[in-house]
Amino acid sequence: MIYLDNAATTQIKSEVLEAMMPYFRDLYENPSASYDSAKIVKKTIEQAREQVANLIHCKPSEVFFTSGGTESDNWAINMIAENYSNKGKHIITTAIEHHAVLHTTKRLEENGFEVTYVGVDEKGMIDIEQLENSIRPDTILVSVMTANNEIGTIQPIKEIGKIARKNKVIFHTDAVQAYGHIPIDVSKMKIDMLSASGHKIFGPKGIGILYIKSGIKTSSFMQGGGQEKGYRPGTYNVPAIVGMGKASEMAMETIDRNIEKYIRDYFLNRLIDEIPLCYLNGDDKERLPNNINVRFEYVDAEALLVLLNRHGICASVGSACTTGQIEPSHVLISIGLNSEQAGESIRLTVSDFTTLNDIDIAVEMLKSSVERLRSASGKYREYIEKNRGINMKSSGWNKKAGE
Ligand code: PLP
């Protein structure tokens, strides 16, 4: 198997799994209990909180453990809506957010809130001027993702933070794809709330965090015990919390090494050089280091995935959460692709585990599969007829990675 779907989830690192193991069987005490052995477990949770805080440069007391990115996004947005509605009922977000954000804001709209969805340009970069102009006296929240899960575009978070802070509006960012992959400093970037998830950084599934800057009016969305200062009750998922901490610590060590970027650039350059009519979706510079999203013109992406799957190559047509839907990706439509073009696009995401040999095999497989699907396409044959004599390899290329 060649796994090229690391934006959907990642393989757990051995060191992370090893760190978690004792907490399943030997150190199983409920950390909320008062005896000494439980206190040891509680201490490990606090260590994990510190490991997370170190990665995003906040205080450990500002980190709250959740069940994942979806919960963190839901909690952040609903909490601000609940606690700040006396100031206003207007929220600003973007058209390309993950459904964990979009479905939450949709629900709020049904309950009397007004939401502005800021658009993006052809590279997926938000219109910062539109964002600033959208802020009103009744705006209580700006929620903009750090980086997009489909096309990898990284938003100008520092600039957005500055605008929000200047206008005294709370700024939340869904950093699920960015956390651990690119440097984040919540203080320098003026981020008030941040969502992250363990399973995107070689940690376990079902664990995430919400960073809440001290001073933000906080409340729980579930009722229960006193865990997480009573704001996120429920018995601690200790092994997962330990895993999230360890994965965060390991991400700190690898974040500047650019291994993912090296593999990704090699892959992308080969695709662009060797497959005609292949276009990069998204921004070529402000892009997550592990992400490729390409369009092979005259190729049905779903059919391409089937062929790749037959050869043991795992890729996707966008977000794992939307795969199986007939609707074209809202992200690809937002950057100006039509439904047909969106249906020709696939996402290939690498990791530190991906080898150059994996990429060589994947490129060959992509070349032959693209060729096979195009040979069955009437539209492609028409295109060839029209362009007879023209060197196809030089037509319509996007820039290579790093250029
Ligand atoms: N936000 C983004 C940008 C994501 O990519 C994902 C998952 O793919 C989520 C939120 C949801 O995170 P989780 O799977 O941890 O619930």
PDB file of C-alpha atoms in Angstrom, residues 18 26 52 64 93 110 133 139 166 174 186 199 219 223 237 261 277 293 304 309 347 350 360 377 380 383 400:
ATOM      1  CA  GLU A  18       4.733   3.494  23.117  1.00  0.00           C
ATOM      2  CA  ASP A  26      -0.876  -0.354  34.117  1.00  0.00           C
ATOM      3  CA  VAL A  52       0.647  21.187  23.405  1.00  0.00           C
ATOM      4  CA  PHE A  64      -8.513  22.186  26.897  1.00  0.00           C
ATOM      5  CA  THR A  93     -16.123  33.097   8.490  1.00  0.00           C
ATOM      6  CA  GLU A 110     -31.276  29.129  11.831  1.00  0.00           C
ATOM      7  CA  ASN A 133     -15.081  45.650   5.654  1.00  0.00           C
ATOM      8  CA  THR A 139     -19.663  41.271  15.074  1.00  0.00           C
ATOM      9  CA  LYS A 166      -7.922  46.078  16.406  1.00  0.00           C
ATOM     10  CA  ASP A 174      -9.411  25.950  12.784  1.00  0.00           C
ATOM     11  CA  VAL A 186      -0.971  32.234  19.101  1.00  0.00           C
ATOM     12  CA  HIS A 199      -4.767  12.191  14.311  1.00  0.00           C
ATOM     13  CA  SER A 219     -18.683  27.947  29.160  1.00  0.00           C
ATOM     14  CA  GLN A 223     -22.957  19.162  31.657  1.00  0.00           C
ATOM     15  CA  ASN A 237      -9.202   9.795  27.759  1.00  0.00           C
ATOM     16  CA  LYS A 261       7.940  19.543   1.809  1.00  0.00           C
ATOM     17  CA  LEU A 277      -2.595  19.010 -18.811  1.00  0.00           C
ATOM     18  CA  ASN A 293      -4.249  19.002  -5.121  1.00  0.00           C
ATOM     19  CA  LEU A 304      -8.870   7.670 -11.280  1.00  0.00           C
ATOM     20  CA  ASN A 309      -6.981   1.887  -5.361  1.00  0.00           C
ATOM     21  CA  ARG A 347      -5.762  15.355  -3.380  1.00  0.00           C
ATOM     22  CA  VAL A 350       2.356  12.928   1.903  1.00  0.00           C
ATOM     23  CA  ASP A 360       8.217   6.988  -8.041  1.00  0.00           C
ATOM     24  CA  SER A 377     -12.607  10.162 -23.281  1.00  0.00           C
ATOM     25  CA  TYR A 380      -9.913  14.312 -24.946  1.00  0.00           C
ATOM     26  CA  TYR A 383      -8.866  18.092 -27.923  1.00  0.00           C
ATOM     27  CA  LYS A 400       6.488  24.146 -10.289  1.00  0.00           C
TER      28      LYS A 400
END
